[in-house]
Short mmCIF file of C-alpha atoms in Angstrom, two decimals:
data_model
loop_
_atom_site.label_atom_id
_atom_site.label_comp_id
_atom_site.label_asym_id
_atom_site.label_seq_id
_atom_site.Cartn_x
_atom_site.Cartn_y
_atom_site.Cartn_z
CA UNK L 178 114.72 104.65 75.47
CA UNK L 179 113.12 105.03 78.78
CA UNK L 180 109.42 104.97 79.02
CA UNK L 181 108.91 106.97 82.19
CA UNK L 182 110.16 110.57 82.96
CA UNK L 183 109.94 113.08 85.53
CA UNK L 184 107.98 116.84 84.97
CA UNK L 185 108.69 119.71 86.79
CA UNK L 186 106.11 119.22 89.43
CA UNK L 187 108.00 115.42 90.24
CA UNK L 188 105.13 113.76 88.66
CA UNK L 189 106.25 110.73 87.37
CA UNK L 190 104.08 110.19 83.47
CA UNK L 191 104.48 106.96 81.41
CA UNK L 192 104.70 107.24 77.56
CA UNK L 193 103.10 103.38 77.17
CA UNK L 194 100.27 102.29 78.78
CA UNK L 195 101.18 98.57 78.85
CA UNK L 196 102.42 97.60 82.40
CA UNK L 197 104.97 95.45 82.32
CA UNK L 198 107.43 94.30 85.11
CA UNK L 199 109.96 95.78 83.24
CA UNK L 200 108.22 99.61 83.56
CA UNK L 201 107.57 98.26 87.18
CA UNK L 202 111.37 98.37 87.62
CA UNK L 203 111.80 101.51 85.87
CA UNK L 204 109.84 103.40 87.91
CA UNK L 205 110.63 102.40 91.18
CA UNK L 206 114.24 103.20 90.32
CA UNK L 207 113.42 106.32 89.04
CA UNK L 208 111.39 106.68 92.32
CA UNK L 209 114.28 105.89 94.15
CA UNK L 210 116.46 108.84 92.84
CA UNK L 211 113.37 111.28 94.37
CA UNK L 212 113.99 109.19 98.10
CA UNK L 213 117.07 112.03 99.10
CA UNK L 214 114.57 114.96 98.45
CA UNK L 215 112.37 113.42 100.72
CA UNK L 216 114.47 112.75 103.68
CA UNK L 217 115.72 115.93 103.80
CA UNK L 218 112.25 117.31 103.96
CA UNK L 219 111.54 114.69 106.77
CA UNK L 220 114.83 115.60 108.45
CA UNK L 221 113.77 119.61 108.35
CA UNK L 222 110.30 118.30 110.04
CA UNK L 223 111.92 116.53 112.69
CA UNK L 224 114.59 118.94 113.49
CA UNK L 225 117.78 117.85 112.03
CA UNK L 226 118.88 120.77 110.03
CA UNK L 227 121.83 121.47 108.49
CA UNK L 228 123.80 123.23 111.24
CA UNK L 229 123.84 120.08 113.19
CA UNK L 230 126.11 118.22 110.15
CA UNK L 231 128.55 121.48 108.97
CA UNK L 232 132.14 121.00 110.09
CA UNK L 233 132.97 121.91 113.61
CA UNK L 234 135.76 124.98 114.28
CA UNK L 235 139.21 124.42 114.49
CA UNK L 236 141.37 125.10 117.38
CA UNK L 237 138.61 125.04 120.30
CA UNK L 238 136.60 127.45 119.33
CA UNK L 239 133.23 128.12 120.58
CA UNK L 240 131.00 125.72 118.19
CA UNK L 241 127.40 125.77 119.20
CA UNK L 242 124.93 124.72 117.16
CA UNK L 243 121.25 125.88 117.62
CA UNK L 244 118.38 124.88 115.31
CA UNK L 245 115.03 126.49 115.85
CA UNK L 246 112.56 124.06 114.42
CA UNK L 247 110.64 126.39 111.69
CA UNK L 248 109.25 123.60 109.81
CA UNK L 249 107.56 121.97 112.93
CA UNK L 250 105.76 125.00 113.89
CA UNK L 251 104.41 125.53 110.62
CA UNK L 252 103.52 122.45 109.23
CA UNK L 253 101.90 121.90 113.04
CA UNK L 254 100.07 125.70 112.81
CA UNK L 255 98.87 125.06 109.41
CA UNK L 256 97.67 121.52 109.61
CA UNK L 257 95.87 122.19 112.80
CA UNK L 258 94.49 125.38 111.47
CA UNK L 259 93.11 123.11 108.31
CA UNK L 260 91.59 120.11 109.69
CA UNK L 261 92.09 120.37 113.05
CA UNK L 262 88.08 120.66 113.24
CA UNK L 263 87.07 117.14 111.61
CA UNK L 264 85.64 117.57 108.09
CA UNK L 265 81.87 116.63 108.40
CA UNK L 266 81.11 114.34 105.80
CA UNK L 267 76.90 113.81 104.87
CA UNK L 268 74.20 112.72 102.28
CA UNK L 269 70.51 113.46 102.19
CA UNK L 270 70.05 110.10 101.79
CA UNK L 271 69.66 108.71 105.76
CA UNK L 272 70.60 105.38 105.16
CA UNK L 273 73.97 106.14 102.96
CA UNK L 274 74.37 109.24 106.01
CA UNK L 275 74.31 106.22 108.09
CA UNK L 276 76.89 104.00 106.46
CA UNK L 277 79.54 106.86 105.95
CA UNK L 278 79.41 107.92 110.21
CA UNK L 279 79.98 104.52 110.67
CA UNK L 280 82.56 103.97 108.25
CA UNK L 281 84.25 106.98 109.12
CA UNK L 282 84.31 106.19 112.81
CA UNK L 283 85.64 102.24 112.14
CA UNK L 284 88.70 103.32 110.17
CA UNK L 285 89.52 106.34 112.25
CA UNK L 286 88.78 108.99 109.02
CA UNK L 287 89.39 111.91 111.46
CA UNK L 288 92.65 110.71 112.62
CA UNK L 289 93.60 109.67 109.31
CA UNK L 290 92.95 112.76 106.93
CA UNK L 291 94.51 114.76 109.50
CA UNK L 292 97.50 112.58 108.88
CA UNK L 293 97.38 112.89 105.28
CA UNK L 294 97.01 116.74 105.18
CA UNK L 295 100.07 116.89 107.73
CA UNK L 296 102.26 114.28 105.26
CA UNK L 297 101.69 116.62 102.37
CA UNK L 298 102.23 119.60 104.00
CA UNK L 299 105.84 117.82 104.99
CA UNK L 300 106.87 116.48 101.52
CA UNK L 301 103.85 118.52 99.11
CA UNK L 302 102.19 115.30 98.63
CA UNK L 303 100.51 112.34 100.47
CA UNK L 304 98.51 109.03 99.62
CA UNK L 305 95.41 107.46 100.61
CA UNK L 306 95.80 103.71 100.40
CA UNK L 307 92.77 101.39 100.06
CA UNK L 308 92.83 97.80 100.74
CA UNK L 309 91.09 95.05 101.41
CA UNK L 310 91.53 93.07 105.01
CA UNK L 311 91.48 89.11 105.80
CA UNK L 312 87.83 89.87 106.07
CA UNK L 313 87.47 91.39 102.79
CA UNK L 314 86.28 94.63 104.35
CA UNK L 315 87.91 98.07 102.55
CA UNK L 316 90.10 99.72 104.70
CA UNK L 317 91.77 103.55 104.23
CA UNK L 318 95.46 103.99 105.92
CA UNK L 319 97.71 106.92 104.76
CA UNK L 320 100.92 106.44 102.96
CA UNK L 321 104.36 108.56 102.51
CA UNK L 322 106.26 109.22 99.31
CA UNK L 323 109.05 107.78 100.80
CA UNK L 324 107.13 104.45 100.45
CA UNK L 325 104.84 104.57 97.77
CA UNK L 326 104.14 106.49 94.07
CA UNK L 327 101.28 106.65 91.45
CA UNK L 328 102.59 107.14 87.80
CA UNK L 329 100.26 108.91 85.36
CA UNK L 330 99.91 108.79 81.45
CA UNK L 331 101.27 111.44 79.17
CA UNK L 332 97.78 112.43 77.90
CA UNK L 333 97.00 116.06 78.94
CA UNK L 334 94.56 114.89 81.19
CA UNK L 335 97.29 112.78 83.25
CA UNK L 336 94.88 109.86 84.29
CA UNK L 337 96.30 107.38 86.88
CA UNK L 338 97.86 104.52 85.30
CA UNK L 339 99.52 102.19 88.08
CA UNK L 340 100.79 102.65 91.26
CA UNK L 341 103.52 101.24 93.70
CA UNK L 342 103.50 100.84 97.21
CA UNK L 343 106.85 98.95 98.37
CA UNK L 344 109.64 98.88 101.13
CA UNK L 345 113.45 98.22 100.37
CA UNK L 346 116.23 96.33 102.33
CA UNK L 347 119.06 98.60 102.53
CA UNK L 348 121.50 95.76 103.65
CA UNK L 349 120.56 93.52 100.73
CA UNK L 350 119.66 95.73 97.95
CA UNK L 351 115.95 93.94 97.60
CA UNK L 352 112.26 95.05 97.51
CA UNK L 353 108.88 94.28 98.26
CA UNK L 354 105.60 95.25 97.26
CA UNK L 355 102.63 95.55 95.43
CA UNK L 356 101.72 97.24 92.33
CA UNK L 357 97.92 98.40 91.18
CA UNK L 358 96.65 98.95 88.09
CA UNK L 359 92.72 99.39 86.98
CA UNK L 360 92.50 95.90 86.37
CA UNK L 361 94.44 94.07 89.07
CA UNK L 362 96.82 94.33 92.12
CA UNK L 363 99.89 92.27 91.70
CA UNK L 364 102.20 91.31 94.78
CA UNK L 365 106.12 91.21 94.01
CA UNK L 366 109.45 90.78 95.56
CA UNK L 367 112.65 91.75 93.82
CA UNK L 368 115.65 93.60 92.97
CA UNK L 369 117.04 96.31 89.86
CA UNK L 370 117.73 92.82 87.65
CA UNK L 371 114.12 91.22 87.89
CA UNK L 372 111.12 90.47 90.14
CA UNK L 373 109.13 87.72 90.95
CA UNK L 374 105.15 88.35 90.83
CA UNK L 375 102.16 86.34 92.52
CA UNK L 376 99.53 85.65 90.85
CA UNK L 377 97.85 88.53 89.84
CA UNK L 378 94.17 89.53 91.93
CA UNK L 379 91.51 91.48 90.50
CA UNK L 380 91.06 94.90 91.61
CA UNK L 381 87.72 95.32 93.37
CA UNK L 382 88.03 99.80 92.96
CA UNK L 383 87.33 99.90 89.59
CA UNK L 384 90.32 102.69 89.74
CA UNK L 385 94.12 103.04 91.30
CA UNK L 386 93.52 102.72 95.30
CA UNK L 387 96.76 104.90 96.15
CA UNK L 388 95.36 108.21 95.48
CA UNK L 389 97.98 111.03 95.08
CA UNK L 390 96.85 114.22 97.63
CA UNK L 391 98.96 116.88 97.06
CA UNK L 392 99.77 119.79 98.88
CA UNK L 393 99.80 122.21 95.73
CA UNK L 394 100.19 121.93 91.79
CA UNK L 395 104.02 122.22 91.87
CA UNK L 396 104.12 119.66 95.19
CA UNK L 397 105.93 121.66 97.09
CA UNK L 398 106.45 121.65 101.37
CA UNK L 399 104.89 123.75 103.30
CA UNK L 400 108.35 124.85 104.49
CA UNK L 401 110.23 124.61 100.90
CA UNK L 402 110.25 128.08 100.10
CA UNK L 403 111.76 129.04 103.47
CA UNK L 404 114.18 126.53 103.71
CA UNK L 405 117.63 128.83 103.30
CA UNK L 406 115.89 131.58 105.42
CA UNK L 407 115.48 128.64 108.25
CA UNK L 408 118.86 127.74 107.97
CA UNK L 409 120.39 131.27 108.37
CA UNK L 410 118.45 131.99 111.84
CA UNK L 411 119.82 128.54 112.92
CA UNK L 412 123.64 130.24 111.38
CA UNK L 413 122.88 133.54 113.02
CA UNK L 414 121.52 132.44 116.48
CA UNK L 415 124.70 130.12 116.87
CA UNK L 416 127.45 132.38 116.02
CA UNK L 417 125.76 134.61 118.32
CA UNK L 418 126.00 132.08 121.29
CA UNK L 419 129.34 131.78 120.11
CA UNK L 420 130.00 134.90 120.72
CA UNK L 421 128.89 135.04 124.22
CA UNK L 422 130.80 131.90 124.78
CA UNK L 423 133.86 134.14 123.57
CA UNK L 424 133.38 136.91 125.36
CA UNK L 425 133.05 134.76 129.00
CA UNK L 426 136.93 133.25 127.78
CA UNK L 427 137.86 137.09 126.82
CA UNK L 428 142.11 137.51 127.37
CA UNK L 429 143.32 139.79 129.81
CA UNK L 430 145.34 142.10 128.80
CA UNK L 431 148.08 143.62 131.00
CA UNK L 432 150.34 146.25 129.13
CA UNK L 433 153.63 148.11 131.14
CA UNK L 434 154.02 145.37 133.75
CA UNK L 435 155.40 142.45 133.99
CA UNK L 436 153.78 139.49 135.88
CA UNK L 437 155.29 135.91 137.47
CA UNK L 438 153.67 132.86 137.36
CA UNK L 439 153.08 133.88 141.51
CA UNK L 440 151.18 136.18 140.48
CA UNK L 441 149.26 135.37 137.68
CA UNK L 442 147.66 132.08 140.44
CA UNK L 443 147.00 134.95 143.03
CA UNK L 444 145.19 137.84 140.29
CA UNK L 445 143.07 134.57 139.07
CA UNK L 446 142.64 133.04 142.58
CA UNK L 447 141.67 136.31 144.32
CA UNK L 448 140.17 138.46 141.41
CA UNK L 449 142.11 141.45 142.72
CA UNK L 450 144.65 143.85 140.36
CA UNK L 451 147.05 145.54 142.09
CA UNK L 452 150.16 146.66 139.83
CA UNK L 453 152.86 148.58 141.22
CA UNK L 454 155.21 150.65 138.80
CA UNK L 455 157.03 154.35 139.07
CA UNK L 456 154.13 155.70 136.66
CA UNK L 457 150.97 153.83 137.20
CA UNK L 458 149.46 155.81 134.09
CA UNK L 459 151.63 153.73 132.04
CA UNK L 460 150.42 150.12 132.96
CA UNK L 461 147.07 149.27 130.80
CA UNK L 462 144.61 146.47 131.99
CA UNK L 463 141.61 145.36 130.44
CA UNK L 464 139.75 142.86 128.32
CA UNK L 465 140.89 141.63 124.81
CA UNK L 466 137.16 141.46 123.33
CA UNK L 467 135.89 141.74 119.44
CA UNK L 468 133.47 144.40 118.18
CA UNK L 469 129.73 143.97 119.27
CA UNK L 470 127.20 143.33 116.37
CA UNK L 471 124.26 142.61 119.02
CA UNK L 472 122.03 145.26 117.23
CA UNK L 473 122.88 143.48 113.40
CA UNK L 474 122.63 140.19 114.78
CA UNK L 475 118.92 141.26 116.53
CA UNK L 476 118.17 143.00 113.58
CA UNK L 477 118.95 140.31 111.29
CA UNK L 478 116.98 137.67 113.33
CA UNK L 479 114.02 139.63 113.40
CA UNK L 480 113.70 140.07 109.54
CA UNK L 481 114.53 136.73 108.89
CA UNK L 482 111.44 135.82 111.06
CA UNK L 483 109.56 137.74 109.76
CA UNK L 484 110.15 136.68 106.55
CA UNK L 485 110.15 133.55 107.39
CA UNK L 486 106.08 133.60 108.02
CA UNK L 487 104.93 136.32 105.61
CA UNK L 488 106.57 133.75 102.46
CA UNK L 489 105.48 130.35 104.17
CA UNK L 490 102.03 132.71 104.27
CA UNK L 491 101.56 130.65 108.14
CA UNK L 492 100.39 133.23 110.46
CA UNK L 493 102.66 133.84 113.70
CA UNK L 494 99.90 133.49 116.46
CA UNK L 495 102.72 134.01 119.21
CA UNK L 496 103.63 137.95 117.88
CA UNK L 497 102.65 140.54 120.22
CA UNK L 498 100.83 142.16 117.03
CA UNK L 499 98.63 139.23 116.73
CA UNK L 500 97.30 139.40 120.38
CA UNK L 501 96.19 143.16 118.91
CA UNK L 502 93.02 141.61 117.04
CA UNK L 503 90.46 142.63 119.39
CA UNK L 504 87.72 142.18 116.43
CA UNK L 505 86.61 139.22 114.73
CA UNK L 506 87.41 141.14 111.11
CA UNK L 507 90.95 142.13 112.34
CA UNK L 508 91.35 138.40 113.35
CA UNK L 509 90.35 137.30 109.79
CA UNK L 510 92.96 139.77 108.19
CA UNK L 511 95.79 138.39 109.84
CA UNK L 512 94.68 135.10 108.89
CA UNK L 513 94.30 136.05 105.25
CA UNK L 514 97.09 134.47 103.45
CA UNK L 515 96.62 131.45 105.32
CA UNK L 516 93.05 131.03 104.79
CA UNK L 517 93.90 131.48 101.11
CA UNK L 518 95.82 128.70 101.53
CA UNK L 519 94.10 126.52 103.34
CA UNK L 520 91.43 126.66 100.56
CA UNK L 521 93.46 125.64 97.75
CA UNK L 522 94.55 122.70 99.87
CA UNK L 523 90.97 121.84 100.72
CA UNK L 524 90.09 121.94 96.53
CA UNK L 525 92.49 119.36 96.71
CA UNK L 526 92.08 117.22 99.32
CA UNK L 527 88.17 117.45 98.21
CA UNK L 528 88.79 115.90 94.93
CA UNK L 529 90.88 113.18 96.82
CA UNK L 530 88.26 112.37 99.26
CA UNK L 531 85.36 112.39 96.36
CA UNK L 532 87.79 109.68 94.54
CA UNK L 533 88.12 107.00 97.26
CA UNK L 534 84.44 107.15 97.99
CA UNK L 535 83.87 106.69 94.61
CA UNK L 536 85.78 103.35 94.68
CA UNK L 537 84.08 102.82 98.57
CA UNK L 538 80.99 102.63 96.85
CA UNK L 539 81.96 100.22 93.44
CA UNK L 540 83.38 97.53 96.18
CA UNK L 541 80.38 94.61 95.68
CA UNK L 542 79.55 93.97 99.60
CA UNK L 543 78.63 97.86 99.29
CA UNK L 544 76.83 97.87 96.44
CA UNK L 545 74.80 95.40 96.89
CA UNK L 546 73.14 97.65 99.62
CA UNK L 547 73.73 101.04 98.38
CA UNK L 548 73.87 102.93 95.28
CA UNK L 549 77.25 102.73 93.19
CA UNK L 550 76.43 106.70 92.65
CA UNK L 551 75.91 107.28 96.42
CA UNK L 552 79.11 109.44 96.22
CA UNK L 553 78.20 111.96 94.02
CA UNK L 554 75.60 112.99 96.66
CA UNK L 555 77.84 113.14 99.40
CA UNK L 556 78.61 117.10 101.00
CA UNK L 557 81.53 118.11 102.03
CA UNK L 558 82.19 120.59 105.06
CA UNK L 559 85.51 121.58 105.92
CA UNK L 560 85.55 124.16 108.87
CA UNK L 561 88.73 126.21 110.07
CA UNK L 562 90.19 125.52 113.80
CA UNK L 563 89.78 129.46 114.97
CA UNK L 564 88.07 131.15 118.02
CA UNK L 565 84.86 132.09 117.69
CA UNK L 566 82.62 134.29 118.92
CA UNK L 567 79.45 132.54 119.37
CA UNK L 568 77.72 135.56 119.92
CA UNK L 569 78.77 137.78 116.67
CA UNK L 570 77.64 134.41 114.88
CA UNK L 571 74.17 134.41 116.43
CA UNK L 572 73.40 138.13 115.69
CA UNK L 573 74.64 137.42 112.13
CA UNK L 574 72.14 134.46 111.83
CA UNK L 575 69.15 136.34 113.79
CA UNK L 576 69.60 139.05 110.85
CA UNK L 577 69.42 136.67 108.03
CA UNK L 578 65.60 135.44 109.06
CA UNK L 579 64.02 135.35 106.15
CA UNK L 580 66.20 136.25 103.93
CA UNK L 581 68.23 132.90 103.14
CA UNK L 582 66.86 129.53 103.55
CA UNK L 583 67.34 128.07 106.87
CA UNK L 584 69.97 125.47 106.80
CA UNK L 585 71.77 128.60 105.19
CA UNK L 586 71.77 130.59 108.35
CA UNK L 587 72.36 127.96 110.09
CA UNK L 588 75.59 126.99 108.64
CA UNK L 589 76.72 130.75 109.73
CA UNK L 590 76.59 128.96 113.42
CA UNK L 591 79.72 127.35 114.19
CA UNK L 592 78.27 125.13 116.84
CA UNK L 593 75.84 123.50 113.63
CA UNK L 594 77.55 120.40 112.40
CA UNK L 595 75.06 119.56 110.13
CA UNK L 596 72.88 122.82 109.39
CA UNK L 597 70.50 120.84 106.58
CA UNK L 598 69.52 118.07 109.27
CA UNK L 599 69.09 120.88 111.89
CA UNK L 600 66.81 122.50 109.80
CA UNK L 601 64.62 119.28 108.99
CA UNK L 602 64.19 119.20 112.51
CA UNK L 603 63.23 122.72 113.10
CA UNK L 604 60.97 122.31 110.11
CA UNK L 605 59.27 118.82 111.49
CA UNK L 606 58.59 120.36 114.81
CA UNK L 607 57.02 123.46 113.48
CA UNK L 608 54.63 120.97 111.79
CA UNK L 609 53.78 119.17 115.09
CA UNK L 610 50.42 120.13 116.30
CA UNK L 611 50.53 122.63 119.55
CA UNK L 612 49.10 121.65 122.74
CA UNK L 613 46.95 123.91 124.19
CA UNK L 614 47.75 125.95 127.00
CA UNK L 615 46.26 126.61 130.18
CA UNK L 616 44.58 129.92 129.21
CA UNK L 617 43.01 128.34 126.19
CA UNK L 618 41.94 125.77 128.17
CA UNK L 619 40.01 127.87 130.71
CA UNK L 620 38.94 129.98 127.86
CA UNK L 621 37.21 126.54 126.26
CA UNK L 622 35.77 126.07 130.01
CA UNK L 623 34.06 129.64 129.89
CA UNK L 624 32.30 129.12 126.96
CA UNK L 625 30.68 125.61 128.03
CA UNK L 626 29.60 127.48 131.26
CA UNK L 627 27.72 129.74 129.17
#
């Protein structure tokens, strides 16, 4: 009986919670059965779609194949639209505030969660890999499904029980890795039959270091739900070059006369028709051509587009309509659905990030100089890449002197990283004393005088 199976959402749950190398096996081969799902969503992301692989026409027929790369644009739009403004990362505590900018800018965070949020918007999920360097520093990268898993325990609470990261040599058959559990990390190298492990090391996290992001509960693409829709524009727009391909090759057709090879070289050399005949009424020459389905074909592409971005809920920013948003409220409309989106992925990505700070902070080097429980006191700000209009913003936080704290209208000001520091500032250097100005000092003069 096989301890690990697969839900509906591809989440991979374990019915024992003893790790063995045997369940090591087990999963990764059940991991490998997932790999073709995966490529395919790569392959979409890249731009090598179906019509490029279907069977080519017989008999020299026109054959072009066109593939308008859907996926790109969207998983590009909607990443960019996410995270393409950095998420601002803080703690009122200046000293841990101090350790996280730094730590952020050595490994690159900025670079790196926009990586992660792109990889799970390609195959619905993504990993963030700690690990620990040759100078036992803790490093994030980013991680693929293609390369790595976490398995979970059947409890209803699906807690992480180990994870895999590994590569596979498709010539011999063999892999490599290391697997994770709470307690230790555990280098191997093997194949289906058996694996041989190193000795085992002791996890310094306190927790699994490949932590699962996901791109929504079902871990889905992006692009999944459009995926037949993509492929018909790439079917439509192709016959339809075809067709223009066969109406450039169209027959001649020359009806009541007959015609020598002479001939035939001189009306294609010269261009010129000139038939001869006792009733020229009766000779009939024109183009052999098949009916026209222009309009269908236009009006076919156009609702597939359309459809294409209302169900993958990305908005189109290169329609003509969307150039029509002359306020900042009709601008927010358009970008409903996607906003919508957006924050369900940032609910996610949120309890991600609070998880490998968590483990950031139980590593010894950084506990011995900061709180284990820094994290929990760590504020998250995730701001959307759109236009703004500075001044909208400014009349917005003018009228809500006085009526919210500060650092509250503040944070209405996109320009305002950090709208808590901003208004310690404000609030220090309203407590400085004033220096006096000229008038008061003349004032102060006057009075001595008398």
């Amino acid at each position: 009986m096989s301890n690990i199976s697969l839900l509906k959402n591809k989440v991979m749950i374990s019915s024992t919670t003893n790790v063995t190398e045997s369940l090591i096996r087990e999963a990764i081969t059940l991991h490998s059965q997932q790999l073709h799902k995966f490529k395919e969503d790569y392959d979409y992301y890249v731009g090598k779609h179906k019509i490029l692989t279907q069977p080519q026409k017989e008999n020299g027929k026109p054959d072009h194949r066109i593939m308008v790369n859907f996926p790109k644009y969207i998983v590009d739009r909607y990443t960019s639209y996410f995270i393409g403004v950095p998420v601002k990362i803080t703690s009122d505590e200046p000293e841990v505030n101090e350790f996280i900018d730094t730590y952020r800018m050595e490994n690159d965070m900025d670079d790196m969660e926009y990586e992660i949020a792109k990889i799970a918007s390609i195959y619905g999920r993504a990993y963030a890999y700690l690990a620990q360097d040759e100078n036992s520093e803790t490093l994030i990268t980013y991680a693929t499904p293609l390369e790595a898993f976490v398995v979970y325990d059947d409890t209803i609470f699906q807690r992480p029980l180990f994870s895999v990261y590994y590569s596979t040599n498709q010539t011999t058959g063999e892999f490599s890795g290391r697997y994770t559990t709470r307690e230790e990390i555990v280098d191997f190298i093997g194949d289906t039959s058996g694996f041989v492990s190193d000795e085992p090391k002791i996890n310094p996290y306190g927790g699994i270091p490949l932590i699962e992001i996901v791109e929504n509960e079902e871990r889905q693409s992006a692009f999944e739900n459009v995926k037949t829709l993509i492929d018909s524009v790439n079917r439509t727009l192709s016959e339809k070059m075809n067709d223009v391909d066969a109406l450039a090759d169209a027959y001649l057709k020359i009806l009541g006369a007959e015609l020598d090879k002479d001939a035939l070289e001189k009306l294609r050399d010269n261009r010129v028709i000139n038939m001869e005949g006792a009733d020229g009424k009766s000779i009939v020459v024109e183009f052999l051509t098949k009916p026209n389905g222009d309009t269908t074909q236009e009006n076919l592409l156009n609702r597939l587009q359309d459809l294409i971005f209302q169900i993958a809920m990305v908005a189109n920013i290169n329609d003509k309509e969307f150039g029509n948003a002359v306020s900042g409220v009709s601008l927010q409309y358009k970008l409903q659905a996607m906003k919508d989106l957006a924050q369900a992925k940032e609910r996610k990505l949120k309890v991600a990030m609070k998880e490998w700070y968590k483990m950031i902070f139980k590593v010894k080097s950084i506990t011995n100089k900061y709180s284990e429980d820094a994290w929990k006191k760590l504020n998250y700000k995730f701001t959307r890449n759109i236009p703004n209009n500075i001044a909208d913003e400014a009349t917005t936080a003018k009228n809500l002197e006085g009526v919210v704290p500060k650092d509250i209208q503040l944070s209405v000001l996109s320009i305002v990283d950090n709208p808590k520091q901003v208004a310690d500032e404000m609030k220090k250097a309203d407590e400085l004393p004033t220096l006096p100005t000229m008038t008061d000092t003349n004032a102060n003069m006057e009075k001595l005088d008398e």
